[in-house]
Amino acid sequence: MAAPTSPPLLGSADDPLPFAIDRSSAVPYHDQIYRLLLDEIVSGRLTPGEKLLQEKQYAVRLGVSLAPVRQAFLALAKNGYLNRTRGRGTFVSEPKVASKIHLLTSFTATLGETGLPVSMRVLEAGTRPADDVAATALDVPAGAEVFRLRRVAFLGAEPVALLTAVLPAARFPGLAEEDLDTSLYGVLERRHGAVMTSARNIIEVVRALPDHASHLQVPVGEALLQVEAVTRDQHDKPVELSEVLYRADRFRFEIESHRGDGGVRHSTARPAQDPASAPSPNPGSAP
């Protein structure tokens, strides 16, 4: 197998590994291998995008059968640490977006807190008649004009989310002429005095349709995290019906609840590599 493209941690296939199995431990070999490789990833000694040795090479060099190595690889891939690509090999996954999800914070602004370059590409920005779903959510008559905004969010050069927002056009005239590759919430507050104060979010796993797959650069049928929300302003008027499709390999949401306080206090999207990382964007909010 070819050596990693980045400066290789493990060197050639004949070099010793920087870790070893503890044969006196009661911990099963596959668990040990999982933890040893996880430590290499979390510590940064194995970096995102770095190619690992083949499973059989680990087995030979650790002095174990292929089965526990394969089991460890599968578990690491399932938990988001490794990316297994047929015909290419196994690579360390890019870190999942990490930052605390403050309710109703601009998606664009909170992604920026990760320190990674953030950009938006507008796919659609225009008016259309409201269907029954939009009319009910936004409390407008069926067929009333609504503004539909569809964008792709990028971290660096990688697309990570597909965002659709529908707003009552009569309340927010001129949106099509605004700079919409930045924060939508910023535009609504700055130009129209609308401050987002509450939202009802529904989160579920869906499969990527061909259109989603094309924009997010994932295979058709890939699992995506879908967050649908109706967002209300400081006057408790519905402002936005939104749908955000997140690449599941780049986001993970954790929800903290407190009994007796009326519901969720906050949610957190943490990277697989670093459970103590800083916080992430509000899942239900468009930027």
mmCIF file of N, CA, C and O in Angstrom, residues 160-224:
data_model
loop_
_atom_site.group_PDB
_atom_site.id
_atom_site.type_symbol
_atom_site.label_atom_id
_atom_site.label_comp_id
_atom_site.label_asym_id
_atom_site.label_seq_id
_atom_site.Cartn_x
_atom_site.Cartn_y
_atom_site.Cartn_z
ATOM 1 N N VAL A 160 -21.199 21.789 2.977
ATOM 2 C CA VAL A 160 -21.570 21.054 4.184
ATOM 3 C C VAL A 160 -23.058 21.121 4.513
ATOM 4 O O VAL A 160 -23.546 20.325 5.312
ATOM 5 N N ALA A 161 -23.801 22.054 3.904
ATOM 6 C CA ALA A 161 -25.228 22.161 4.215
ATOM 7 C C ALA A 161 -25.968 22.817 3.061
ATOM 8 O O ALA A 161 -25.416 23.667 2.355
ATOM 9 N N LEU A 162 -27.219 22.400 2.896
ATOM 10 C CA LEU A 162 -28.100 22.960 1.874
ATOM 11 C C LEU A 162 -29.272 23.599 2.601
ATOM 12 O O LEU A 162 -29.985 22.929 3.348
ATOM 13 N N LEU A 163 -29.457 24.914 2.411
ATOM 14 C CA LEU A 163 -30.424 25.674 3.194
ATOM 15 C C LEU A 163 -31.520 26.257 2.317
ATOM 16 O O LEU A 163 -31.229 26.845 1.273
ATOM 17 N N THR A 164 -32.759 26.084 2.764
ATOM 18 C CA THR A 164 -33.907 26.674 2.077
ATOM 19 C C THR A 164 -34.712 27.469 3.088
ATOM 20 O O THR A 164 -35.037 26.966 4.165
ATOM 21 N N ALA A 165 -35.011 28.716 2.758
ATOM 22 C CA ALA A 165 -35.807 29.579 3.628
ATOM 23 C C ALA A 165 -36.955 30.171 2.824
ATOM 24 O O ALA A 165 -36.771 30.606 1.684
ATOM 25 N N VAL A 166 -38.155 30.186 3.414
ATOM 26 C CA VAL A 166 -39.339 30.774 2.787
ATOM 27 C C VAL A 166 -39.879 31.829 3.746
ATOM 28 O O VAL A 166 -40.114 31.551 4.927
ATOM 29 N N LEU A 167 -40.092 33.052 3.225
ATOM 30 C CA LEU A 167 -40.534 34.172 4.044
ATOM 31 C C LEU A 167 -41.690 34.897 3.363
ATOM 32 O O LEU A 167 -41.798 34.859 2.128
ATOM 33 N N PRO A 168 -42.568 35.559 4.138
ATOM 34 C CA PRO A 168 -43.661 36.318 3.519
ATOM 35 C C PRO A 168 -43.105 37.512 2.743
ATOM 36 O O PRO A 168 -42.473 38.398 3.315
ATOM 37 N N ALA A 169 -43.339 37.546 1.449
ATOM 38 C CA ALA A 169 -42.739 38.567 0.590
ATOM 39 C C ALA A 169 -43.257 39.963 0.898
ATOM 40 O O ALA A 169 -42.503 40.946 0.822
ATOM 41 N N ALA A 170 -44.530 40.086 1.247
ATOM 42 C CA ALA A 170 -45.097 41.409 1.504
ATOM 43 C C ALA A 170 -44.435 42.088 2.694
ATOM 44 O O ALA A 170 -44.299 43.316 2.730
ATOM 45 N N ARG A 171 -44.000 41.297 3.646
ATOM 46 C CA ARG A 171 -43.384 41.869 4.849
ATOM 47 C C ARG A 171 -41.921 42.248 4.618
ATOM 48 O O ARG A 171 -41.397 43.144 5.287
ATOM 49 N N PHE A 172 -41.276 41.564 3.692
ATOM 50 C CA PHE A 172 -39.845 41.801 3.468
ATOM 51 C C PHE A 172 -39.595 42.119 1.999
ATOM 52 O O PHE A 172 -38.982 41.325 1.271
ATOM 53 N N PRO A 173 -40.042 43.272 1.525
ATOM 54 C CA PRO A 173 -39.844 43.617 0.114
ATOM 55 C C PRO A 173 -38.368 43.864 -0.193
ATOM 56 O O PRO A 173 -37.595 44.290 0.667
ATOM 57 N N GLY A 174 -37.979 43.562 -1.436
ATOM 58 C CA GLY A 174 -36.625 43.859 -1.885
ATOM 59 C C GLY A 174 -35.568 42.869 -1.460
ATOM 60 O O GLY A 174 -34.372 43.123 -1.640
ATOM 61 N N LEU A 175 -35.962 41.709 -0.923
ATOM 62 C CA LEU A 175 -34.955 40.741 -0.473
ATOM 63 C C LEU A 175 -34.077 40.250 -1.619
ATOM 64 O O LEU A 175 -32.896 39.969 -1.433
ATOM 65 N N ALA A 176 -34.644 40.136 -2.800
ATOM 66 C CA ALA A 176 -33.875 39.624 -3.942
ATOM 67 C C ALA A 176 -32.699 40.534 -4.283
ATOM 68 O O ALA A 176 -31.721 40.082 -4.883
ATOM 69 N N GLU A 177 -32.784 41.823 -3.903
ATOM 70 C CA GLU A 177 -31.705 42.759 -4.217
ATOM 71 C C GLU A 177 -30.661 42.826 -3.104
ATOM 72 O O GLU A 177 -29.639 43.518 -3.232
ATOM 73 N N GLU A 178 -30.897 42.124 -1.997
ATOM 74 C CA GLU A 178 -29.965 42.146 -0.869
ATOM 75 C C GLU A 178 -28.785 41.212 -1.117
ATOM 76 O O GLU A 178 -28.848 40.310 -1.967
ATOM 77 N N ASP A 179 -27.727 41.419 -0.343
ATOM 78 C CA ASP A 179 -26.577 40.521 -0.364
ATOM 79 C C ASP A 179 -26.931 39.310 0.491
ATOM 80 O O ASP A 179 -26.895 39.374 1.717
ATOM 81 N N LEU A 180 -27.283 38.210 -0.153
ATOM 82 C CA LEU A 180 -27.787 37.036 0.555
ATOM 83 C C LEU A 180 -26.772 35.915 0.668
ATOM 84 O O LEU A 180 -27.120 34.793 1.037
ATOM 85 N N ASP A 181 -25.511 36.208 0.331
ATOM 86 C CA ASP A 181 -24.476 35.205 0.563
ATOM 87 C C ASP A 181 -23.809 35.450 1.912
ATOM 88 O O ASP A 181 -22.726 34.946 2.193
ATOM 89 N N THR A 182 -24.480 36.254 2.765
ATOM 90 C CA THR A 182 -24.040 36.451 4.146
ATOM 91 C C THR A 182 -25.188 36.027 5.060
ATOM 92 O O THR A 182 -25.930 35.116 4.731
ATOM 93 N N SER A 183 -25.371 36.698 6.188
ATOM 94 C CA SER A 183 -26.387 36.306 7.156
ATOM 95 C C SER A 183 -27.769 36.825 6.777
ATOM 96 O O SER A 183 -27.986 38.041 6.716
ATOM 97 N N LEU A 184 -28.706 35.922 6.554
ATOM 98 C CA LEU A 184 -30.082 36.311 6.294
ATOM 99 C C LEU A 184 -30.676 36.994 7.513
ATOM 100 O O LEU A 184 -31.367 38.011 7.396
ATOM 101 N N TYR A 185 -30.430 36.456 8.689
ATOM 102 C CA TYR A 185 -30.970 37.059 9.910
ATOM 103 C C TYR A 185 -30.434 38.464 10.109
ATOM 104 O O TYR A 185 -31.127 39.348 10.601
ATOM 105 N N GLY A 186 -29.177 38.685 9.733
ATOM 106 C CA GLY A 186 -28.607 40.024 9.820
ATOM 107 C C GLY A 186 -29.341 40.997 8.920
ATOM 108 O O GLY A 186 -29.626 42.133 9.307
ATOM 109 N N VAL A 187 -29.668 40.567 7.709
ATOM 110 C CA VAL A 187 -30.414 41.414 6.768
ATOM 111 C C VAL A 187 -31.810 41.713 7.322
ATOM 112 O O VAL A 187 -32.279 42.862 7.286
ATOM 113 N N LEU A 188 -32.487 40.700 7.849
ATOM 114 C CA LEU A 188 -33.843 40.900 8.358
ATOM 115 C C LEU A 188 -33.860 41.867 9.538
ATOM 116 O O LEU A 188 -34.774 42.697 9.663
ATOM 117 N N GLU A 189 -32.861 41.771 10.394
ATOM 118 C CA GLU A 189 -32.820 42.666 11.548
ATOM 119 C C GLU A 189 -32.394 44.079 11.140
ATOM 120 O O GLU A 189 -32.991 45.065 11.558
ATOM 121 N N ARG A 190 -31.372 44.161 10.297
ATOM 122 C CA ARG A 190 -30.810 45.466 9.923
ATOM 123 C C ARG A 190 -31.756 46.258 9.035
ATOM 124 O O ARG A 190 -31.916 47.467 9.210
ATOM 125 N N ARG A 191 -32.390 45.598 8.064
ATOM 126 C CA ARG A 191 -33.197 46.308 7.067
ATOM 127 C C ARG A 191 -34.692 46.324 7.392
ATOM 128 O O ARG A 191 -35.412 47.196 6.926
ATOM 129 N N HIS A 192 -35.139 45.362 8.188
ATOM 130 C CA HIS A 192 -36.586 45.256 8.413
ATOM 131 C C HIS A 192 -36.970 45.242 9.892
ATOM 132 O O HIS A 192 -38.156 45.130 10.208
ATOM 133 N N GLY A 193 -36.002 45.292 10.800
ATOM 134 C CA GLY A 193 -36.297 45.346 12.221
ATOM 135 C C GLY A 193 -36.854 44.068 12.802
ATOM 136 O O GLY A 193 -37.437 44.074 13.894
ATOM 137 N N ALA A 194 -36.682 42.954 12.106
ATOM 138 C CA ALA A 194 -37.195 41.665 12.584
ATOM 139 C C ALA A 194 -36.100 40.918 13.331
ATOM 140 O O ALA A 194 -35.056 40.606 12.756
ATOM 141 N N VAL A 195 -36.337 40.651 14.607
ATOM 142 C CA VAL A 195 -35.365 39.947 15.444
ATOM 143 C C VAL A 195 -35.919 38.563 15.760
ATOM 144 O O VAL A 195 -37.024 38.433 16.305
ATOM 145 N N MET A 196 -35.157 37.527 15.419
ATOM 146 C CA MET A 196 -35.618 36.169 15.646
ATOM 147 C C MET A 196 -35.554 35.836 17.147
ATOM 148 O O MET A 196 -34.496 35.974 17.758
ATOM 149 N N THR A 197 -36.675 35.403 17.712
ATOM 150 C CA THR A 197 -36.714 35.140 19.153
ATOM 151 C C THR A 197 -37.135 33.721 19.531
ATOM 152 O O THR A 197 -36.901 33.294 20.655
ATOM 153 N N SER A 198 -37.779 32.988 18.621
ATOM 154 C CA SER A 198 -38.173 31.619 18.965
ATOM 155 C C SER A 198 -38.278 30.782 17.700
ATOM 156 O O SER A 198 -38.472 31.309 16.603
ATOM 157 N N ALA A 199 -38.133 29.479 17.871
ATOM 158 C CA ALA A 199 -38.239 28.569 16.727
ATOM 159 C C ALA A 199 -38.664 27.195 17.213
ATOM 160 O O ALA A 199 -38.327 26.784 18.328
ATOM 161 N N ARG A 200 -39.396 26.513 16.369
ATOM 162 C CA ARG A 200 -39.767 25.111 16.631
ATOM 163 C C ARG A 200 -39.041 24.269 15.595
ATOM 164 O O ARG A 200 -39.258 24.421 14.392
ATOM 165 N N ASN A 201 -38.158 23.380 16.061
ATOM 166 C CA ASN A 201 -37.311 22.590 15.174
ATOM 167 C C ASN A 201 -37.709 21.121 15.183
ATOM 168 O O ASN A 201 -38.029 20.568 16.243
ATOM 169 N N ILE A 202 -37.682 20.504 14.036
ATOM 170 C CA ILE A 202 -37.881 19.055 13.900
ATOM 171 C C ILE A 202 -36.647 18.495 13.199
ATOM 172 O O ILE A 202 -36.292 18.931 12.094
ATOM 173 N N ILE A 203 -35.985 17.542 13.857
ATOM 174 C CA ILE A 203 -34.744 16.972 13.332
ATOM 175 C C ILE A 203 -34.977 15.510 12.985
ATOM 176 O O ILE A 203 -35.509 14.750 13.802
ATOM 177 N N GLU A 204 -34.587 15.116 11.786
ATOM 178 C CA GLU A 204 -34.680 13.709 11.406
ATOM 179 C C GLU A 204 -33.609 13.380 10.371
ATOM 180 O O GLU A 204 -32.997 14.270 9.783
ATOM 181 N N VAL A 205 -33.400 12.092 10.178
ATOM 182 C CA VAL A 205 -32.440 11.617 9.185
ATOM 183 C C VAL A 205 -33.187 11.328 7.887
ATOM 184 O O VAL A 205 -34.225 10.662 7.896
ATOM 185 N N VAL A 206 -32.670 11.845 6.770
ATOM 186 C CA VAL A 206 -33.251 11.591 5.455
ATOM 187 C C VAL A 206 -32.151 11.115 4.516
ATOM 188 O O VAL A 206 -30.959 11.181 4.842
ATOM 189 N N ARG A 207 -32.546 10.641 3.351
ATOM 190 C CA ARG A 207 -31.585 10.189 2.345
ATOM 191 C C ARG A 207 -31.436 11.244 1.249
ATOM 192 O O ARG A 207 -32.410 11.881 0.853
ATOM 193 N N ALA A 208 -30.219 11.428 0.786
ATOM 194 C CA ALA A 208 -29.939 12.450 -0.227
ATOM 195 C C ALA A 208 -30.589 12.086 -1.556
ATOM 196 O O ALA A 208 -30.349 11.006 -2.106
ATOM 197 N N LEU A 209 -31.414 12.990 -2.053
ATOM 198 C CA LEU A 209 -31.963 12.861 -3.398
ATOM 199 C C LEU A 209 -30.906 13.323 -4.405
ATOM 200 O O LEU A 209 -29.907 13.948 -4.028
ATOM 201 N N PRO A 210 -31.101 13.048 -5.694
ATOM 202 C CA PRO A 210 -30.079 13.450 -6.679
ATOM 203 C C PRO A 210 -29.720 14.934 -6.614
ATOM 204 O O PRO A 210 -28.546 15.297 -6.712
ATOM 205 N N ASP A 211 -30.711 15.804 -6.410
ATOM 206 C CA ASP A 211 -30.429 17.241 -6.320
ATOM 207 C C ASP A 211 -29.579 17.550 -5.094
ATOM 208 O O ASP A 211 -28.605 18.316 -5.173
ATOM 209 N N HIS A 212 -29.913 16.961 -3.942
ATOM 210 C CA HIS A 212 -29.124 17.169 -2.730
ATOM 211 C C HIS A 212 -27.695 16.663 -2.928
ATOM 212 O O HIS A 212 -26.726 17.324 -2.566
ATOM 213 N N ALA A 213 -27.597 15.463 -3.490
ATOM 214 C CA ALA A 213 -26.289 14.836 -3.673
ATOM 215 C C ALA A 213 -25.390 15.681 -4.563
ATOM 216 O O ALA A 213 -24.184 15.828 -4.311
ATOM 217 N N SER A 214 -25.964 16.268 -5.591
ATOM 218 C CA SER A 214 -25.187 17.093 -6.510
ATOM 219 C C SER A 214 -24.617 18.315 -5.811
ATOM 220 O O SER A 214 -23.432 18.638 -5.954
ATOM 221 N N HIS A 215 -25.430 18.988 -5.013
ATOM 222 C CA HIS A 215 -24.968 20.212 -4.360
ATOM 223 C C HIS A 215 -24.039 19.939 -3.183
ATOM 224 O O HIS A 215 -23.129 20.733 -2.912
ATOM 225 N N LEU A 216 -24.261 18.832 -2.477
ATOM 226 C CA LEU A 216 -23.456 18.534 -1.288
ATOM 227 C C LEU A 216 -22.282 17.595 -1.576
ATOM 228 O O LEU A 216 -21.507 17.284 -0.677
ATOM 229 N N GLN A 217 -22.186 17.143 -2.827
ATOM 230 C CA GLN A 217 -21.080 16.273 -3.245
ATOM 231 C C GLN A 217 -21.018 15.003 -2.397
ATOM 232 O O GLN A 217 -19.980 14.634 -1.860
ATOM 233 N N VAL A 218 -22.177 14.359 -2.263
ATOM 234 C CA VAL A 218 -22.274 13.078 -1.571
ATOM 235 C C VAL A 218 -23.008 12.114 -2.491
ATOM 236 O O VAL A 218 -23.692 12.528 -3.435
ATOM 237 N N PRO A 219 -22.920 10.801 -2.252
ATOM 238 C CA PRO A 219 -23.649 9.845 -3.085
ATOM 239 C C PRO A 219 -25.162 9.973 -2.895
ATOM 240 O O PRO A 219 -25.634 10.337 -1.810
ATOM 241 N N VAL A 220 -25.912 9.683 -3.946
ATOM 242 C CA VAL A 220 -27.367 9.606 -3.824
ATOM 243 C C VAL A 220 -27.700 8.535 -2.787
ATOM 244 O O VAL A 220 -27.121 7.444 -2.785
ATOM 245 N N GLY A 221 -28.626 8.838 -1.877
ATOM 246 C CA GLY A 221 -28.976 7.901 -0.813
ATOM 247 C C GLY A 221 -28.174 8.076 0.456
ATOM 248 O O GLY A 221 -28.470 7.442 1.471
ATOM 249 N N GLU A 222 -27.169 8.937 0.446
ATOM 250 C CA GLU A 222 -26.361 9.201 1.646
ATOM 251 C C GLU A 222 -27.247 9.775 2.751
ATOM 252 O O GLU A 222 -28.174 10.559 2.511
ATOM 253 N N ALA A 223 -26.971 9.389 4.001
ATOM 254 C CA ALA A 223 -27.740 9.919 5.125
ATOM 255 C C ALA A 223 -27.423 11.391 5.344
ATOM 256 O O ALA A 223 -26.252 11.795 5.370
ATOM 257 N N LEU A 224 -28.465 12.205 5.496
ATOM 258 C CA LEU A 224 -28.333 13.625 5.809
ATOM 259 C C LEU A 224 -29.153 13.926 7.054
ATOM 260 O O LEU A 224 -30.145 13.252 7.339
#
